[in-house]
Amino acid sequence: MTRTVGTRAALAAAAFALLAGASWREGAPADASFREDQQMDRTSTQQPQAQQVQQVQQGQRKAFVKPSDAELRTTLTPMQYKVTQHEGTEPPFRNEYHDNHEDGIYVDVVSGEPLFSSRDKFDSGTGWPSFTRPLAPENVKTKTDRTLFFTRTEVRSAAADSHLGHVFDDGPAPTGLRYCMNSAAMRFIPKDRLAAEGYGEYAKLFDGK
């Protein structure tokens, strides 16, 4: 679903990007360095986390045990580590999934917890992947965030305690919510890979598509 929310979300995102710029800019990364980091995202998240989390025993994924900080530093890219472990924010529009329109689900890059479905994704105009609701509400938790000049609601994953992004009340129907997430906090699994990676129970979401 790729509806565009009005200017309210876009204006809020622009203001947030200005306020939070220092949290993701380290000398304003050049396009080339961003593309390199994006490529690292694709390769690193398809191996260590996939092997660690998507191990299936009799149709069930193993219970997640969070790796040490030292391990996370080696298995995550710098951007993934900064976002998930230190509440960083990736640059808007220059991230992997903001314009992704494939069918599939998004899982936590650290734990593999199912987080969001492409069926609930929409174009918020903010430059970050946005969703109207979680795929599995039990896999996300929220907390009050007062790190900027205004209060926000932070969204974190339940098992890995990864920082994912924030949720706002300016989204479209049916929930009126906008889960504004960081691409770096998630891994996308296309619908034709769900069964192979241990998420076969979600394949029915895309039946007939």
Short mmCIF file of N, CA and C in Angstrom, two decimals, residues 62-175:
data_model
loop_
_atom_site.label_atom_id
_atom_site.label_comp_id
_atom_site.label_asym_id
_atom_site.label_seq_id
_atom_site.Cartn_x
_atom_site.Cartn_y
_atom_site.Cartn_z
N LYS A 62 14.28 -20.77 16.94
CA LYS A 62 14.87 -20.90 18.27
C LYS A 62 14.64 -19.63 19.07
N ALA A 63 14.63 -19.79 20.40
CA ALA A 63 14.52 -18.62 21.27
C ALA A 63 15.74 -17.74 21.06
N PHE A 64 15.50 -16.43 21.01
CA PHE A 64 16.57 -15.49 20.72
C PHE A 64 17.39 -15.17 21.97
N VAL A 65 18.70 -15.22 21.82
CA VAL A 65 19.63 -14.78 22.86
C VAL A 65 20.45 -13.65 22.25
N LYS A 66 20.36 -12.47 22.82
CA LYS A 66 21.02 -11.31 22.24
C LYS A 66 22.54 -11.45 22.30
N PRO A 67 23.23 -11.22 21.19
CA PRO A 67 24.69 -11.27 21.18
C PRO A 67 25.29 -10.16 22.04
N SER A 68 26.54 -10.31 22.38
CA SER A 68 27.23 -9.28 23.14
C SER A 68 27.43 -8.04 22.29
N ASP A 69 27.74 -6.94 22.94
CA ASP A 69 27.99 -5.71 22.21
C ASP A 69 29.15 -5.88 21.23
N ALA A 70 30.17 -6.60 21.65
CA ALA A 70 31.33 -6.83 20.77
C ALA A 70 30.91 -7.60 19.52
N GLU A 71 30.05 -8.60 19.69
CA GLU A 71 29.56 -9.36 18.54
C GLU A 71 28.74 -8.48 17.61
N LEU A 72 27.87 -7.65 18.20
CA LEU A 72 27.03 -6.78 17.38
C LEU A 72 27.87 -5.80 16.57
N ARG A 73 28.96 -5.36 17.13
CA ARG A 73 29.84 -4.43 16.40
C ARG A 73 30.43 -5.08 15.16
N THR A 74 30.60 -6.40 15.20
CA THR A 74 31.20 -7.09 14.05
C THR A 74 30.16 -7.58 13.05
N THR A 75 28.94 -7.89 13.53
CA THR A 75 27.93 -8.45 12.61
C THR A 75 27.04 -7.38 11.99
N LEU A 76 26.99 -6.18 12.59
CA LEU A 76 26.18 -5.10 12.05
C LEU A 76 27.07 -4.09 11.34
N THR A 77 26.51 -3.40 10.37
CA THR A 77 27.24 -2.29 9.76
C THR A 77 27.27 -1.13 10.77
N PRO A 78 28.16 -0.16 10.57
CA PRO A 78 28.20 0.99 11.49
C PRO A 78 26.85 1.68 11.64
N MET A 79 26.10 1.83 10.53
CA MET A 79 24.81 2.48 10.62
C MET A 79 23.81 1.62 11.38
N GLN A 80 23.79 0.32 11.12
CA GLN A 80 22.88 -0.57 11.83
C GLN A 80 23.17 -0.56 13.32
N TYR A 81 24.45 -0.59 13.67
CA TYR A 81 24.83 -0.59 15.08
C TYR A 81 24.43 0.71 15.74
N LYS A 82 24.69 1.82 15.09
CA LYS A 82 24.38 3.13 15.67
C LYS A 82 22.87 3.29 15.87
N VAL A 83 22.09 2.87 14.88
CA VAL A 83 20.63 3.02 14.97
C VAL A 83 20.06 2.11 16.05
N THR A 84 20.38 0.82 15.99
CA THR A 84 19.73 -0.14 16.88
C THR A 84 20.24 -0.09 18.31
N GLN A 85 21.53 0.19 18.48
CA GLN A 85 22.11 0.12 19.82
C GLN A 85 22.28 1.48 20.50
N HIS A 86 22.29 2.56 19.70
CA HIS A 86 22.51 3.88 20.27
C HIS A 86 21.49 4.91 19.78
N GLU A 87 20.30 4.44 19.44
CA GLU A 87 19.18 5.32 19.11
C GLU A 87 19.52 6.33 18.02
N GLY A 88 20.31 5.90 17.05
CA GLY A 88 20.66 6.79 15.94
C GLY A 88 19.50 6.93 14.96
N THR A 89 19.66 7.87 14.03
CA THR A 89 18.67 8.08 12.97
C THR A 89 19.39 8.14 11.63
N GLU A 90 18.97 7.31 10.69
CA GLU A 90 19.58 7.32 9.38
C GLU A 90 19.04 8.50 8.57
N PRO A 91 19.74 8.88 7.49
CA PRO A 91 19.27 10.01 6.69
C PRO A 91 17.98 9.70 5.95
N PRO A 92 17.04 10.65 5.90
CA PRO A 92 15.80 10.44 5.15
C PRO A 92 16.09 10.36 3.65
N PHE A 93 15.34 9.53 2.97
CA PHE A 93 15.41 9.31 1.52
C PHE A 93 16.69 8.59 1.10
N ARG A 94 17.69 8.55 1.94
CA ARG A 94 18.94 7.88 1.59
C ARG A 94 19.10 6.65 2.47
N ASN A 95 18.10 5.79 2.39
CA ASN A 95 18.13 4.54 3.13
C ASN A 95 17.47 3.46 2.28
N GLU A 96 17.64 2.23 2.67
CA GLU A 96 17.33 1.12 1.77
C GLU A 96 15.85 0.88 1.48
N TYR A 97 14.97 1.12 2.44
CA TYR A 97 13.58 0.66 2.28
C TYR A 97 12.53 1.75 2.15
N HIS A 98 12.91 3.01 2.19
CA HIS A 98 11.87 4.05 2.17
C HIS A 98 11.02 3.97 0.90
N ASP A 99 11.62 3.50 -0.19
CA ASP A 99 10.90 3.44 -1.47
C ASP A 99 10.73 1.99 -1.95
N ASN A 100 10.78 1.06 -1.01
CA ASN A 100 10.62 -0.35 -1.37
C ASN A 100 9.13 -0.70 -1.48
N HIS A 101 8.73 -1.24 -2.63
CA HIS A 101 7.32 -1.57 -2.85
C HIS A 101 7.08 -3.07 -3.03
N GLU A 102 8.08 -3.89 -2.74
CA GLU A 102 7.92 -5.35 -2.86
C GLU A 102 7.02 -5.89 -1.75
N ASP A 103 6.37 -7.01 -2.04
CA ASP A 103 5.59 -7.71 -1.02
C ASP A 103 6.51 -8.53 -0.14
N GLY A 104 6.29 -8.46 1.16
CA GLY A 104 7.09 -9.23 2.10
C GLY A 104 6.98 -8.64 3.48
N ILE A 105 7.83 -9.10 4.38
CA ILE A 105 7.80 -8.60 5.74
C ILE A 105 9.15 -8.03 6.13
N TYR A 106 9.12 -7.22 7.17
CA TYR A 106 10.33 -6.59 7.71
C TYR A 106 10.57 -7.16 9.10
N VAL A 107 11.79 -7.63 9.35
CA VAL A 107 12.12 -8.22 10.64
C VAL A 107 13.26 -7.45 11.29
N ASP A 108 13.39 -7.60 12.60
CA ASP A 108 14.47 -6.94 13.33
C ASP A 108 15.81 -7.43 12.80
N VAL A 109 16.72 -6.52 12.51
CA VAL A 109 18.00 -6.88 11.93
C VAL A 109 18.87 -7.65 12.92
N VAL A 110 18.62 -7.50 14.20
CA VAL A 110 19.41 -8.19 15.22
C VAL A 110 18.81 -9.54 15.57
N SER A 111 17.50 -9.58 15.85
CA SER A 111 16.87 -10.80 16.36
C SER A 111 16.08 -11.59 15.33
N GLY A 112 15.65 -10.94 14.26
CA GLY A 112 14.79 -11.60 13.29
C GLY A 112 13.32 -11.57 13.67
N GLU A 113 12.96 -10.85 14.74
CA GLU A 113 11.55 -10.74 15.12
C GLU A 113 10.74 -10.13 13.99
N PRO A 114 9.60 -10.73 13.60
CA PRO A 114 8.74 -10.11 12.60
C PRO A 114 8.19 -8.80 13.14
N LEU A 115 8.32 -7.72 12.35
CA LEU A 115 7.92 -6.40 12.82
C LEU A 115 6.78 -5.79 12.01
N PHE A 116 6.94 -5.72 10.69
CA PHE A 116 5.98 -5.01 9.85
C PHE A 116 5.77 -5.77 8.54
N SER A 117 4.62 -5.53 7.94
CA SER A 117 4.27 -6.13 6.65
C SER A 117 4.20 -5.04 5.57
N SER A 118 4.57 -5.41 4.36
CA SER A 118 4.44 -4.48 3.24
C SER A 118 2.97 -4.11 3.00
N ARG A 119 2.04 -4.95 3.47
CA ARG A 119 0.61 -4.64 3.30
C ARG A 119 0.20 -3.41 4.12
N ASP A 120 0.98 -3.09 5.14
CA ASP A 120 0.68 -1.93 5.99
C ASP A 120 1.64 -0.78 5.77
N LYS A 121 2.44 -0.86 4.73
CA LYS A 121 3.42 0.19 4.43
C LYS A 121 2.77 1.25 3.54
N PHE A 122 3.12 2.50 3.77
CA PHE A 122 2.57 3.58 2.95
C PHE A 122 3.62 4.66 2.74
N ASP A 123 3.40 5.49 1.75
CA ASP A 123 4.32 6.58 1.43
C ASP A 123 3.96 7.78 2.29
N SER A 124 4.75 8.06 3.30
CA SER A 124 4.46 9.17 4.21
C SER A 124 5.06 10.48 3.72
N GLY A 125 5.93 10.40 2.71
CA GLY A 125 6.59 11.60 2.22
C GLY A 125 7.72 12.08 3.11
N THR A 126 8.07 11.28 4.13
CA THR A 126 9.09 11.70 5.08
C THR A 126 10.49 11.23 4.74
N GLY A 127 10.59 10.20 3.90
CA GLY A 127 11.91 9.68 3.55
C GLY A 127 12.34 8.49 4.37
N TRP A 128 11.44 8.02 5.27
CA TRP A 128 11.71 6.80 6.03
C TRP A 128 10.58 5.81 5.79
N PRO A 129 10.85 4.50 5.85
CA PRO A 129 9.77 3.52 5.69
C PRO A 129 8.73 3.71 6.79
N SER A 130 7.47 3.78 6.40
CA SER A 130 6.39 4.07 7.35
C SER A 130 5.28 3.03 7.24
N PHE A 131 4.69 2.70 8.37
CA PHE A 131 3.68 1.65 8.45
C PHE A 131 2.52 2.11 9.33
N THR A 132 1.34 1.58 9.07
CA THR A 132 0.17 1.96 9.88
C THR A 132 0.06 1.15 11.16
N ARG A 133 0.71 -0.01 11.21
CA ARG A 133 0.63 -0.86 12.40
C ARG A 133 1.71 -1.94 12.33
N PRO A 134 2.04 -2.53 13.48
CA PRO A 134 3.00 -3.64 13.47
C PRO A 134 2.35 -4.91 12.92
N LEU A 135 3.16 -5.77 12.39
CA LEU A 135 2.70 -7.08 11.94
C LEU A 135 2.39 -7.97 13.14
N ALA A 136 3.26 -7.94 14.13
CA ALA A 136 3.10 -8.71 15.36
C ALA A 136 3.25 -7.76 16.54
N PRO A 137 2.14 -7.22 17.06
CA PRO A 137 2.22 -6.21 18.12
C PRO A 137 3.04 -6.64 19.32
N GLU A 138 3.07 -7.94 19.61
CA GLU A 138 3.84 -8.42 20.77
C GLU A 138 5.34 -8.28 20.57
N ASN A 139 5.76 -8.03 19.33
CA ASN A 139 7.20 -7.91 19.05
C ASN A 139 7.71 -6.48 19.10
N VAL A 140 6.83 -5.53 19.38
CA VAL A 140 7.28 -4.14 19.51
C VAL A 140 6.84 -3.58 20.85
N LYS A 141 7.58 -2.64 21.36
CA LYS A 141 7.23 -1.95 22.60
C LYS A 141 7.53 -0.47 22.42
N THR A 142 6.93 0.34 23.23
CA THR A 142 7.11 1.79 23.11
C THR A 142 7.57 2.38 24.44
N LYS A 143 8.21 3.54 24.35
CA LYS A 143 8.62 4.26 25.54
C LYS A 143 8.67 5.74 25.21
N THR A 144 8.56 6.57 26.22
CA THR A 144 8.60 8.01 26.02
C THR A 144 10.03 8.46 25.75
N ASP A 145 10.19 9.29 24.74
CA ASP A 145 11.50 9.79 24.33
C ASP A 145 11.50 11.31 24.46
N ARG A 146 12.36 11.83 25.32
CA ARG A 146 12.45 13.28 25.51
C ARG A 146 13.84 13.80 25.13
N THR A 147 14.50 13.14 24.18
CA THR A 147 15.87 13.52 23.84
C THR A 147 15.95 14.80 23.02
N LEU A 148 14.86 15.16 22.33
CA LEU A 148 14.86 16.41 21.55
C LEU A 148 14.07 17.46 22.31
N PHE A 149 13.63 18.49 21.60
CA PHE A 149 12.92 19.59 22.24
C PHE A 149 11.43 19.32 22.41
N PHE A 150 10.99 18.12 22.04
CA PHE A 150 9.60 17.76 22.19
C PHE A 150 9.53 16.28 22.52
N THR A 151 8.42 15.86 23.07
CA THR A 151 8.25 14.47 23.48
C THR A 151 7.77 13.62 22.32
N ARG A 152 8.41 12.48 22.15
CA ARG A 152 8.01 11.53 21.11
C ARG A 152 7.81 10.16 21.74
N THR A 153 7.26 9.25 20.96
CA THR A 153 7.09 7.87 21.41
C THR A 153 8.04 6.98 20.62
N GLU A 154 9.03 6.47 21.31
CA GLU A 154 10.02 5.61 20.67
C GLU A 154 9.47 4.20 20.50
N VAL A 155 9.87 3.54 19.42
CA VAL A 155 9.48 2.15 19.16
C VAL A 155 10.74 1.29 19.20
N ARG A 156 10.67 0.21 19.98
CA ARG A 156 11.78 -0.72 20.11
C ARG A 156 11.27 -2.15 19.90
N SER A 157 12.16 -3.05 19.52
CA SER A 157 11.77 -4.44 19.39
C SER A 157 11.74 -5.08 20.77
N ALA A 158 10.86 -6.05 20.95
CA ALA A 158 10.64 -6.62 22.28
C ALA A 158 11.79 -7.51 22.74
N ALA A 159 12.25 -8.42 21.88
CA ALA A 159 13.27 -9.38 22.30
C ALA A 159 14.68 -8.79 22.27
N ALA A 160 15.02 -8.11 21.19
CA ALA A 160 16.38 -7.59 21.04
C ALA A 160 16.57 -6.21 21.65
N ASP A 161 15.46 -5.54 21.97
CA ASP A 161 15.49 -4.17 22.50
C ASP A 161 16.20 -3.23 21.52
N SER A 162 16.05 -3.48 20.24
CA SER A 162 16.64 -2.61 19.21
C SER A 162 15.82 -1.34 19.08
N HIS A 163 16.48 -0.21 18.94
CA HIS A 163 15.77 1.01 18.59
C HIS A 163 15.35 0.89 17.13
N LEU A 164 14.05 1.10 16.86
CA LEU A 164 13.53 0.98 15.50
C LEU A 164 13.17 2.32 14.89
N GLY A 165 12.61 3.22 15.68
CA GLY A 165 12.16 4.51 15.19
C GLY A 165 11.17 5.11 16.17
N HIS A 166 10.14 5.80 15.64
CA HIS A 166 9.13 6.44 16.48
C HIS A 166 7.75 6.27 15.85
N VAL A 167 6.72 6.38 16.68
CA VAL A 167 5.35 6.31 16.17
C VAL A 167 4.66 7.64 16.43
N PHE A 168 3.89 8.10 15.44
CA PHE A 168 3.20 9.39 15.50
C PHE A 168 1.72 9.17 15.20
N ASP A 169 0.90 10.15 15.60
CA ASP A 169 -0.54 10.01 15.41
C ASP A 169 -1.05 10.78 14.19
N ASP A 170 -0.21 10.90 13.16
CA ASP A 170 -0.63 11.61 11.95
C ASP A 170 -0.67 10.69 10.73
N GLY A 171 -0.91 9.40 10.97
CA GLY A 171 -0.95 8.44 9.88
C GLY A 171 -2.33 8.31 9.25
N PRO A 172 -2.45 7.48 8.23
CA PRO A 172 -3.74 7.30 7.53
C PRO A 172 -4.62 6.27 8.23
N ALA A 173 -5.84 6.10 7.74
CA ALA A 173 -6.73 5.05 8.22
C ALA A 173 -6.09 3.69 7.87
N PRO A 174 -6.40 2.64 8.58
CA PRO A 174 -7.44 2.58 9.61
C PRO A 174 -6.96 2.92 11.02
N THR A 175 -5.67 3.05 11.24
CA THR A 175 -5.17 3.24 12.60
C THR A 175 -4.93 4.70 12.96
#
